[in-house]
């Protein structure tokens, strides 16, 4: 029997202390291993330096200093082109979306390119054109950067970093005021720790599309359908939603580690639990079939064009109806809610039982972003 009173879903992980332990691909794949690396090494080294409103140690999607949101994101997707997108479109969208998850509007980007000797100039041009298109969609430009070239055989073509800054907007202030009319909220941004009992969890659309599209390009797989990446910038959607509807307390893009990783991160930081409804989670039938064939859990597969929102219950239906009227949110669903009965994430399954949704060890598909 599923016992909510004794269920504790926090992940037990091994601290990396061995002198001879080496970096593996799993250290960059999302999930527990990557989070341990960041917490035990990077945050330990830099977490106490500086004076930010939302600092490094908060491990939110971006940081805040002086009402400016700052984000840096590196990309090494393999291959650099895949159905529905490429490394350049991911780089712009990923940075823009992470800034948006704090409720800010992106205003400027910086790009660092590391090119491999032998990369076709036509491929570089194709990537740059894709980046330009994503910038125009987001309404934000690259205003500075750097370019390096390294020896052939080391990169697989190119890798890049895109950093960006954003600023708070009247839409964010209005959104938070809507929340405060219902319940107290100290935070001035949509942070992971804001989630509380009763908040509804809303997903903007189908999961697993991006990861399966990259996998098909990596392995030359054909799934008998046209699975494409969902990668896109979502800042305009966020700003319109929080400005016109409001009631959103937390936002996240479920990239590496997928929905399972993102929701577990919310529960850890907010000290709540989340109960999901399996039949409410939108998944394309071809993606579901492909996952079953390959033994993959779609909840653990990364996405690049979807968001999850934590919304006060009084505004959840209005937020859902707004999203369903947009191209980016036409498949949106309320997939669960926050609870105080336990910590972590659990799911009510379609067959009537309940199961734990643990934080994945890593993304099952390597180098998807």
mmCIF file of C-alpha atoms in Angstrom:
data_model
loop_
_atom_site.group_PDB
_atom_site.id
_atom_site.type_symbol
_atom_site.label_atom_id
_atom_site.label_comp_id
_atom_site.label_asym_id
_atom_site.label_seq_id
_atom_site.Cartn_x
_atom_site.Cartn_y
_atom_site.Cartn_z
ATOM 1 C CA UNK A 1 0.000 0.000 0.000
ATOM 2 C CA UNK A 2 1.211 3.495 -0.855
ATOM 3 C CA UNK A 3 1.837 5.248 2.476
ATOM 4 C CA UNK A 4 1.923 9.040 2.143
ATOM 5 C CA UNK A 5 2.873 9.482 5.787
ATOM 6 C CA UNK A 6 6.145 7.605 5.536
ATOM 7 C CA UNK A 7 7.041 8.389 1.930
ATOM 8 C CA UNK A 8 10.258 10.392 1.665
ATOM 9 C CA UNK A 9 11.358 10.830 -1.914
ATOM 10 C CA UNK A 10 14.529 12.846 -1.443
ATOM 11 C CA UNK A 11 17.363 11.303 -3.388
ATOM 12 C CA UNK A 12 20.293 9.714 -1.592
ATOM 13 C CA UNK A 13 23.433 10.365 -3.571
ATOM 14 C CA UNK A 14 27.060 9.564 -3.098
ATOM 15 C CA UNK A 15 29.256 12.587 -2.441
ATOM 16 C CA UNK A 16 32.159 12.770 -4.832
ATOM 17 C CA UNK A 17 35.205 12.659 -2.603
ATOM 18 C CA UNK A 18 37.466 10.010 -4.060
ATOM 19 C CA UNK A 19 40.781 11.417 -5.182
ATOM 20 C CA UNK A 20 40.799 9.264 -8.300
ATOM 21 C CA UNK A 21 37.208 9.889 -9.402
ATOM 22 C CA UNK A 22 36.977 11.296 -12.914
ATOM 23 C CA UNK A 23 34.444 13.321 -14.859
ATOM 24 C CA UNK A 24 32.112 11.195 -16.982
ATOM 25 C CA UNK A 25 29.393 12.114 -19.472
ATOM 26 C CA UNK A 26 26.852 11.553 -16.686
ATOM 27 C CA UNK A 27 28.248 14.598 -14.861
ATOM 28 C CA UNK A 28 26.750 16.796 -17.567
ATOM 29 C CA UNK A 29 23.499 14.955 -18.246
ATOM 30 C CA UNK A 30 21.200 16.453 -15.615
ATOM 31 C CA UNK A 31 19.915 14.412 -12.687
ATOM 32 C CA UNK A 32 21.586 13.513 -9.423
ATOM 33 C CA UNK A 33 25.167 13.116 -10.646
ATOM 34 C CA UNK A 34 25.280 16.531 -12.290
ATOM 35 C CA UNK A 35 23.555 18.206 -9.347
ATOM 36 C CA UNK A 36 26.102 16.664 -6.973
ATOM 37 C CA UNK A 37 28.953 17.948 -9.135
ATOM 38 C CA UNK A 38 27.538 21.477 -9.164
ATOM 39 C CA UNK A 39 26.750 21.545 -5.428
ATOM 40 C CA UNK A 40 29.865 19.810 -4.132
ATOM 41 C CA UNK A 41 32.416 21.503 -6.366
ATOM 42 C CA UNK A 42 31.180 24.609 -8.182
ATOM 43 C CA UNK A 43 28.839 26.054 -5.557
ATOM 44 C CA UNK A 44 31.302 25.123 -2.814
ATOM 45 C CA UNK A 45 34.006 27.116 -4.624
ATOM 46 C CA UNK A 46 31.993 30.216 -5.559
ATOM 47 C CA UNK A 47 28.728 30.150 -3.609
ATOM 48 C CA UNK A 48 29.909 32.544 -0.911
ATOM 49 C CA UNK A 49 31.465 35.131 -3.221
ATOM 50 C CA UNK A 50 29.483 38.183 -4.289
ATOM 51 C CA UNK A 51 26.193 39.676 -3.137
ATOM 52 C CA UNK A 52 23.308 38.622 -5.385
ATOM 53 C CA UNK A 53 19.596 38.728 -4.652
ATOM 54 C CA UNK A 54 19.253 35.265 -6.221
ATOM 55 C CA UNK A 55 22.770 33.823 -5.851
ATOM 56 C CA UNK A 56 24.631 30.859 -7.300
ATOM 57 C CA UNK A 57 23.862 28.697 -4.276
ATOM 58 C CA UNK A 58 20.113 29.005 -4.952
ATOM 59 C CA UNK A 59 20.728 26.984 -8.136
ATOM 60 C CA UNK A 60 17.754 28.557 -9.893
ATOM 61 C CA UNK A 61 17.583 28.820 -13.679
ATOM 62 C CA UNK A 62 19.375 32.193 -13.543
ATOM 63 C CA UNK A 63 20.801 34.638 -10.993
ATOM 64 C CA UNK A 64 19.643 38.125 -9.996
ATOM 65 C CA UNK A 65 21.774 41.097 -9.043
ATOM 66 C CA UNK A 66 20.478 44.649 -8.833
ATOM 67 C CA UNK A 67 17.175 43.768 -10.538
ATOM 68 C CA UNK A 68 19.123 42.348 -13.490
ATOM 69 C CA UNK A 69 18.793 38.647 -14.308
ATOM 70 C CA UNK A 70 21.995 36.990 -15.566
ATOM 71 C CA UNK A 71 22.308 33.598 -17.254
ATOM 72 C CA UNK A 72 25.142 31.701 -18.958
ATOM 73 C CA UNK A 73 24.490 28.491 -20.890
ATOM 74 C CA UNK A 74 26.882 26.285 -22.869
ATOM 75 C CA UNK A 75 25.873 23.893 -25.649
ATOM 76 C CA UNK A 76 27.563 20.808 -27.081
ATOM 77 C CA UNK A 77 24.687 18.925 -28.735
ATOM 78 C CA UNK A 78 25.669 16.014 -30.964
ATOM 79 C CA UNK A 79 25.004 16.112 -33.868
ATOM 80 C CA UNK A 80 24.803 19.862 -34.386
ATOM 81 C CA UNK A 81 21.808 19.439 -36.725
ATOM 82 C CA UNK A 82 18.753 17.339 -35.892
ATOM 83 C CA UNK A 83 15.059 17.217 -36.889
ATOM 84 C CA UNK A 84 13.447 20.513 -35.952
ATOM 85 C CA UNK A 85 16.548 22.421 -34.890
ATOM 86 C CA UNK A 86 20.287 22.742 -34.407
ATOM 87 C CA UNK A 87 22.862 23.809 -31.842
ATOM 88 C CA UNK A 88 22.361 27.507 -32.599
ATOM 89 C CA UNK A 89 18.602 27.492 -32.061
ATOM 90 C CA UNK A 90 19.046 25.598 -28.796
ATOM 91 C CA UNK A 91 21.684 28.056 -27.575
ATOM 92 C CA UNK A 92 19.478 31.112 -28.086
ATOM 93 C CA UNK A 93 16.277 29.462 -26.858
ATOM 94 C CA UNK A 94 17.896 27.899 -23.793
ATOM 95 C CA UNK A 95 19.339 31.161 -22.500
ATOM 96 C CA UNK A 96 16.202 33.163 -23.293
ATOM 97 C CA UNK A 97 13.956 30.593 -21.609
ATOM 98 C CA UNK A 98 16.090 30.354 -18.451
ATOM 99 C CA UNK A 99 15.922 34.132 -18.025
ATOM 100 C CA UNK A 100 12.175 33.987 -18.612
ATOM 101 C CA UNK A 101 11.750 31.357 -15.888
ATOM 102 C CA UNK A 102 12.503 34.012 -13.278
ATOM 103 C CA UNK A 103 9.817 36.238 -14.779
ATOM 104 C CA UNK A 104 12.263 38.598 -16.500
ATOM 105 C CA UNK A 105 12.367 39.838 -20.089
ATOM 106 C CA UNK A 106 15.658 39.058 -21.911
ATOM 107 C CA UNK A 107 17.269 42.231 -23.295
ATOM 108 C CA UNK A 108 20.740 41.270 -24.598
ATOM 109 C CA UNK A 109 22.877 38.207 -25.376
ATOM 110 C CA UNK A 110 26.587 37.399 -25.690
ATOM 111 C CA UNK A 111 27.909 34.469 -27.699
ATOM 112 C CA UNK A 112 31.182 32.547 -27.476
ATOM 113 C CA UNK A 113 31.906 30.251 -30.434
ATOM 114 C CA UNK A 114 34.514 27.482 -30.344
ATOM 115 C CA UNK A 115 34.916 26.139 -33.869
ATOM 116 C CA UNK A 116 36.706 22.964 -34.871
ATOM 117 C CA UNK A 117 39.230 23.018 -37.678
ATOM 118 C CA UNK A 118 37.565 21.508 -40.747
ATOM 119 C CA UNK A 119 34.027 22.716 -39.991
ATOM 120 C CA UNK A 120 32.316 23.613 -43.271
ATOM 121 C CA UNK A 121 31.681 27.329 -43.592
ATOM 122 C CA UNK A 122 28.301 26.434 -45.066
ATOM 123 C CA UNK A 123 27.434 24.595 -41.815
ATOM 124 C CA UNK A 124 28.582 27.569 -39.751
ATOM 125 C CA UNK A 125 26.425 29.857 -41.881
ATOM 126 C CA UNK A 126 23.465 27.540 -41.413
ATOM 127 C CA UNK A 127 23.890 27.636 -37.633
ATOM 128 C CA UNK A 128 24.283 31.426 -37.581
ATOM 129 C CA UNK A 129 21.161 31.863 -39.728
ATOM 130 C CA UNK A 130 19.247 29.679 -37.283
ATOM 131 C CA UNK A 131 20.508 31.750 -34.357
ATOM 132 C CA UNK A 132 19.452 34.929 -36.123
ATOM 133 C CA UNK A 133 15.976 33.519 -36.655
ATOM 134 C CA UNK A 134 15.652 32.572 -32.967
ATOM 135 C CA UNK A 135 16.895 36.031 -31.921
ATOM 136 C CA UNK A 136 14.233 37.668 -34.081
ATOM 137 C CA UNK A 137 11.553 35.404 -32.580
ATOM 138 C CA UNK A 138 12.662 36.323 -29.073
ATOM 139 C CA UNK A 139 13.192 39.998 -29.876
ATOM 140 C CA UNK A 140 16.701 40.024 -28.405
ATOM 141 C CA UNK A 141 20.079 40.378 -30.092
ATOM 142 C CA UNK A 142 23.650 39.155 -29.675
ATOM 143 C CA UNK A 143 25.660 42.290 -28.894
ATOM 144 C CA UNK A 144 29.089 40.883 -28.014
ATOM 145 C CA UNK A 145 31.047 37.644 -27.957
ATOM 146 C CA UNK A 146 34.204 35.767 -28.853
ATOM 147 C CA UNK A 147 35.376 33.220 -31.448
ATOM 148 C CA UNK A 148 38.083 30.577 -31.128
ATOM 149 C CA UNK A 149 39.262 27.767 -33.447
ATOM 150 C CA UNK A 150 40.818 24.554 -32.131
ATOM 151 C CA UNK A 151 42.421 21.501 -33.711
ATOM 152 C CA UNK A 152 40.456 19.004 -35.769
ATOM 153 C CA UNK A 153 39.072 15.929 -34.028
ATOM 154 C CA UNK A 154 38.271 17.472 -30.665
ATOM 155 C CA UNK A 155 34.737 18.898 -30.831
ATOM 156 C CA UNK A 156 32.496 17.278 -33.396
ATOM 157 C CA UNK A 157 32.113 20.556 -35.260
ATOM 158 C CA UNK A 158 31.489 23.338 -32.789
ATOM 159 C CA UNK A 159 30.359 24.179 -29.278
ATOM 160 C CA UNK A 160 29.133 27.498 -27.982
ATOM 161 C CA UNK A 161 28.151 29.526 -24.972
ATOM 162 C CA UNK A 162 25.328 32.040 -24.991
ATOM 163 C CA UNK A 163 24.986 34.322 -21.974
ATOM 164 C CA UNK A 164 22.254 36.864 -21.474
ATOM 165 C CA UNK A 165 20.793 39.514 -19.245
ATOM 166 C CA UNK A 166 17.161 40.323 -18.560
ATOM 167 C CA UNK A 167 15.234 42.812 -16.490
ATOM 168 C CA UNK A 168 12.114 42.747 -14.381
ATOM 169 C CA UNK A 169 8.955 44.001 -16.035
ATOM 170 C CA UNK A 170 5.582 45.457 -15.018
ATOM 171 C CA UNK A 171 4.115 42.094 -16.045
ATOM 172 C CA UNK A 172 6.148 40.309 -13.355
ATOM 173 C CA UNK A 173 5.125 42.854 -10.711
ATOM 174 C CA UNK A 174 1.476 42.506 -11.662
ATOM 175 C CA UNK A 175 1.720 38.714 -11.551
ATOM 176 C CA UNK A 176 3.199 38.719 -8.061
ATOM 177 C CA UNK A 177 0.566 41.184 -6.860
ATOM 178 C CA UNK A 178 -2.158 38.780 -8.028
ATOM 179 C CA UNK A 179 -0.496 36.053 -5.939
ATOM 180 C CA UNK A 180 -0.178 38.292 -2.874
ATOM 181 C CA UNK A 181 -3.877 39.100 -2.994
ATOM 182 C CA UNK A 182 -4.446 35.409 -2.250
ATOM 183 C CA UNK A 183 -1.483 34.430 -0.053
ATOM 184 C CA UNK A 184 1.777 35.842 1.346
ATOM 185 C CA UNK A 185 4.784 35.686 -0.978
ATOM 186 C CA UNK A 186 8.134 37.165 0.052
ATOM 187 C CA UNK A 187 10.046 36.447 -3.154
ATOM 188 C CA UNK A 188 10.150 39.096 -5.860
ATOM 189 C CA UNK A 189 10.842 36.583 -8.650
ATOM 190 C CA UNK A 190 9.299 33.284 -9.784
ATOM 191 C CA UNK A 191 11.709 31.042 -7.874
ATOM 192 C CA UNK A 192 11.757 27.253 -7.433
ATOM 193 C CA UNK A 193 11.252 27.660 -3.681
ATOM 194 C CA UNK A 194 7.919 29.517 -4.080
ATOM 195 C CA UNK A 195 5.797 26.385 -4.533
ATOM 196 C CA UNK A 196 3.260 25.719 -1.749
ATOM 197 C CA UNK A 197 0.610 23.148 -0.883
ATOM 198 C CA UNK A 198 -2.357 23.337 -3.254
ATOM 199 C CA UNK A 199 -0.535 25.028 -6.133
ATOM 200 C CA UNK A 200 -1.448 23.469 -9.473
ATOM 201 C CA UNK A 201 1.238 22.175 -11.840
ATOM 202 C CA UNK A 202 0.647 23.126 -15.483
ATOM 203 C CA UNK A 203 2.675 21.735 -18.409
ATOM 204 C CA UNK A 204 2.536 23.643 -21.701
ATOM 205 C CA UNK A 205 2.637 20.637 -24.040
ATOM 206 C CA UNK A 206 3.930 17.230 -25.021
ATOM 207 C CA UNK A 207 7.132 15.894 -23.473
ATOM 208 C CA UNK A 208 10.020 13.957 -24.986
ATOM 209 C CA UNK A 209 9.896 15.447 -28.492
ATOM 210 C CA UNK A 210 13.342 17.073 -28.374
ATOM 211 C CA UNK A 211 15.206 14.155 -26.833
ATOM 212 C CA UNK A 212 13.755 11.650 -29.299
ATOM 213 C CA UNK A 213 14.531 13.959 -32.248
ATOM 214 C CA UNK A 214 18.180 14.206 -31.171
ATOM 215 C CA UNK A 215 18.355 10.464 -30.543
ATOM 216 C CA UNK A 216 17.046 9.780 -34.040
ATOM 217 C CA UNK A 217 19.824 11.973 -35.472
ATOM 218 C CA UNK A 218 22.506 10.413 -33.248
ATOM 219 C CA UNK A 219 21.641 6.804 -34.021
ATOM 220 C CA UNK A 220 19.998 7.074 -37.434
ATOM 221 C CA UNK A 221 16.758 5.695 -36.012
ATOM 222 C CA UNK A 222 13.437 5.887 -37.815
ATOM 223 C CA UNK A 223 10.349 5.790 -35.637
ATOM 224 C CA UNK A 224 7.845 5.577 -38.498
ATOM 225 C CA UNK A 225 6.732 9.158 -37.856
ATOM 226 C CA UNK A 226 7.940 12.732 -37.984
ATOM 227 C CA UNK A 227 9.266 13.418 -34.476
ATOM 228 C CA UNK A 228 10.863 16.865 -34.346
ATOM 229 C CA UNK A 229 12.456 18.938 -31.622
ATOM 230 C CA UNK A 230 10.190 21.448 -29.903
ATOM 231 C CA UNK A 231 13.037 23.961 -29.425
ATOM 232 C CA UNK A 232 11.833 27.583 -29.368
ATOM 233 C CA UNK A 233 12.151 30.795 -27.320
ATOM 234 C CA UNK A 234 9.208 31.239 -24.937
ATOM 235 C CA UNK A 235 9.804 34.671 -23.412
ATOM 236 C CA UNK A 236 6.842 36.351 -25.148
ATOM 237 C CA UNK A 237 4.496 33.615 -23.925
ATOM 238 C CA UNK A 238 5.710 34.057 -20.349
ATOM 239 C CA UNK A 239 5.445 37.839 -20.327
ATOM 240 C CA UNK A 240 1.964 37.851 -21.839
ATOM 241 C CA UNK A 241 0.723 35.162 -19.453
ATOM 242 C CA UNK A 242 2.022 36.738 -16.257
ATOM 243 C CA UNK A 243 0.953 40.205 -17.388
ATOM 244 C CA UNK A 244 -2.575 39.366 -18.511
ATOM 245 C CA UNK A 245 -3.520 36.520 -16.168
ATOM 246 C CA UNK A 246 -1.081 36.290 -13.254
ATOM 247 C CA UNK A 247 -1.025 33.929 -10.306
ATOM 248 C CA UNK A 248 2.177 32.147 -11.367
ATOM 249 C CA UNK A 249 4.603 31.464 -8.508
ATOM 250 C CA UNK A 250 7.258 29.340 -10.238
ATOM 251 C CA UNK A 251 8.339 28.572 -13.822
ATOM 252 C CA UNK A 252 10.809 26.031 -15.176
ATOM 253 C CA UNK A 253 11.870 24.574 -18.520
ATOM 254 C CA UNK A 254 12.277 20.793 -18.147
ATOM 255 C CA UNK A 255 15.479 20.370 -20.176
ATOM 256 C CA UNK A 256 18.193 17.866 -19.140
ATOM 257 C CA UNK A 257 16.644 15.261 -16.860
ATOM 258 C CA UNK A 258 13.185 16.099 -18.168
ATOM 259 C CA UNK A 259 10.000 16.614 -16.206
ATOM 260 C CA UNK A 260 11.123 14.230 -13.445
ATOM 261 C CA UNK A 261 14.266 16.219 -12.685
ATOM 262 C CA UNK A 262 12.563 19.620 -12.826
ATOM 263 C CA UNK A 263 9.712 18.672 -10.493
ATOM 264 C CA UNK A 264 12.039 16.997 -7.997
ATOM 265 C CA UNK A 265 14.092 20.187 -7.935
ATOM 266 C CA UNK A 266 10.953 22.135 -7.059
ATOM 267 C CA UNK A 267 10.075 19.798 -4.203
ATOM 268 C CA UNK A 268 13.607 19.892 -2.768
ATOM 269 C CA UNK A 269 13.745 23.688 -2.707
ATOM 270 C CA UNK A 270 10.158 24.300 -1.597
ATOM 271 C CA UNK A 271 10.025 21.421 0.941
ATOM 272 C CA UNK A 272 6.745 20.201 -0.546
ATOM 273 C CA UNK A 273 5.557 17.154 -2.434
ATOM 274 C CA UNK A 274 3.950 16.903 -5.869
ATOM 275 C CA UNK A 275 1.329 14.378 -6.943
ATOM 276 C CA UNK A 276 0.953 13.925 -10.715
ATOM 277 C CA UNK A 277 -1.899 12.442 -12.751
ATOM 278 C CA UNK A 278 -0.429 10.130 -15.385
ATOM 279 C CA UNK A 279 -3.377 10.452 -17.764
ATOM 280 C CA UNK A 280 -3.028 14.248 -17.777
ATOM 281 C CA UNK A 281 0.590 14.359 -18.976
ATOM 282 C CA UNK A 282 0.572 15.058 -22.733
ATOM 283 C CA UNK A 283 2.798 12.735 -24.781
ATOM 284 C CA UNK A 284 2.660 12.220 -28.539
ATOM 285 C CA UNK A 285 1.659 8.630 -29.357
ATOM 286 C CA UNK A 286 4.745 8.155 -31.553
ATOM 287 C CA UNK A 287 7.017 9.435 -28.782
ATOM 288 C CA UNK A 288 5.331 7.109 -26.276
ATOM 289 C CA UNK A 289 5.732 4.155 -28.638
ATOM 290 C CA UNK A 290 9.389 4.975 -29.317
ATOM 291 C CA UNK A 291 10.097 5.236 -25.582
ATOM 292 C CA UNK A 292 8.484 1.852 -24.967
ATOM 293 C CA UNK A 293 10.524 0.275 -27.772
ATOM 294 C CA UNK A 294 13.791 1.709 -26.399
ATOM 295 C CA UNK A 295 13.054 1.233 -22.690
ATOM 296 C CA UNK A 296 13.056 4.994 -21.990
ATOM 297 C CA UNK A 297 10.933 6.925 -19.498
ATOM 298 C CA UNK A 298 9.507 10.029 -21.238
ATOM 299 C CA UNK A 299 9.442 11.817 -17.880
ATOM 300 C CA UNK A 300 13.258 11.731 -17.873
ATOM 301 C CA UNK A 301 13.801 12.937 -21.442
ATOM 302 C CA UNK A 302 14.841 16.553 -21.981
ATOM 303 C CA UNK A 303 12.694 19.161 -23.704
ATOM 304 C CA UNK A 304 13.644 22.522 -25.214
ATOM 305 C CA UNK A 305 10.310 24.179 -25.980
ATOM 306 C CA UNK A 306 8.094 23.398 -23.023
ATOM 307 C CA UNK A 307 7.523 25.057 -19.636
ATOM 308 C CA UNK A 308 6.003 23.986 -16.349
ATOM 309 C CA UNK A 309 4.194 26.518 -14.181
ATOM 310 C CA UNK A 310 3.302 26.400 -10.506
ATOM 311 C CA UNK A 311 0.074 28.401 -10.192
ATOM 312 C CA UNK A 312 -2.113 29.342 -7.246
ATOM 313 C CA UNK A 313 -5.282 27.210 -7.455
ATOM 314 C CA UNK A 314 -7.564 30.234 -7.813
ATOM 315 C CA UNK A 315 -5.925 31.145 -11.161
ATOM 316 C CA UNK A 316 -5.055 27.702 -12.525
ATOM 317 C CA UNK A 317 -8.052 27.252 -14.839
ATOM 318 C CA UNK A 318 -7.638 30.749 -16.254
ATOM 319 C CA UNK A 319 -3.921 30.139 -16.872
ATOM 320 C CA UNK A 320 -4.727 26.821 -18.578
ATOM 321 C CA UNK A 321 -7.344 28.391 -20.850
ATOM 322 C CA UNK A 322 -4.937 31.180 -21.793
ATOM 323 C CA UNK A 323 -2.179 28.708 -22.689
ATOM 324 C CA UNK A 324 -4.476 26.489 -24.738
ATOM 325 C CA UNK A 325 -5.288 29.450 -26.980
ATOM 326 C CA UNK A 326 -1.616 29.929 -27.921
ATOM 327 C CA UNK A 327 0.468 27.984 -30.475
ATOM 328 C CA UNK A 328 3.080 27.177 -27.803
ATOM 329 C CA UNK A 329 0.513 25.954 -25.264
ATOM 330 C CA UNK A 330 -2.277 24.396 -27.297
ATOM 331 C CA UNK A 331 -1.665 21.003 -25.642
ATOM 332 C CA UNK A 332 -1.293 22.397 -22.120
ATOM 333 C CA UNK A 333 -2.724 20.455 -19.179
ATOM 334 C CA UNK A 334 -2.966 20.685 -15.401
ATOM 335 C CA UNK A 335 -0.893 17.608 -14.567
ATOM 336 C CA UNK A 336 -0.878 17.661 -10.756
ATOM 337 C CA UNK A 337 -0.576 19.732 -7.619
ATOM 338 C CA UNK A 338 1.680 20.416 -4.675
ATOM 339 C CA UNK A 339 0.968 18.609 -1.413
ATOM 340 C CA UNK A 340 2.153 18.595 2.202
ATOM 341 C CA UNK A 341 1.487 14.853 2.639
ATOM 342 C CA UNK A 342 5.015 13.858 1.597
ATOM 343 C CA UNK A 343 8.236 15.160 0.077
ATOM 344 C CA UNK A 344 9.260 14.469 -3.501
ATOM 345 C CA UNK A 345 7.204 13.501 -6.549
ATOM 346 C CA UNK A 346 4.662 10.696 -6.936
ATOM 347 C CA UNK A 347 2.269 9.761 -9.710
ATOM 348 C CA UNK A 348 -1.272 8.446 -9.752
ATOM 349 C CA UNK A 349 -1.052 5.887 -12.564
ATOM 350 C CA UNK A 350 -3.702 5.071 -15.144
ATOM 351 C CA UNK A 351 -4.076 1.549 -13.716
ATOM 352 C CA UNK A 352 -5.030 2.855 -10.289
ATOM 353 C CA UNK A 353 -1.823 2.640 -8.290
ATOM 354 C CA UNK A 354 0.800 5.175 -7.359
ATOM 355 C CA UNK A 355 4.515 5.225 -8.060
ATOM 356 C CA UNK A 356 7.500 7.313 -7.083
ATOM 357 C CA UNK A 357 8.883 9.656 -9.738
ATOM 358 C CA UNK A 358 12.510 9.884 -8.652
ATOM 359 C CA UNK A 359 15.090 12.334 -9.897
ATOM 360 C CA UNK A 360 16.945 10.561 -12.726
ATOM 361 C CA UNK A 361 20.625 9.751 -12.395
ATOM 362 C CA UNK A 362 21.172 11.458 -15.764
ATOM 363 C CA UNK A 363 19.498 12.076 -19.084
ATOM 364 C CA UNK A 364 19.168 8.728 -20.918
ATOM 365 C CA UNK A 365 20.118 10.434 -24.202
ATOM 366 C CA UNK A 366 23.620 11.974 -24.126
ATOM 367 C CA UNK A 367 24.428 15.476 -25.380
ATOM 368 C CA UNK A 368 20.930 16.673 -26.224
ATOM 369 C CA UNK A 369 21.772 20.327 -25.603
#
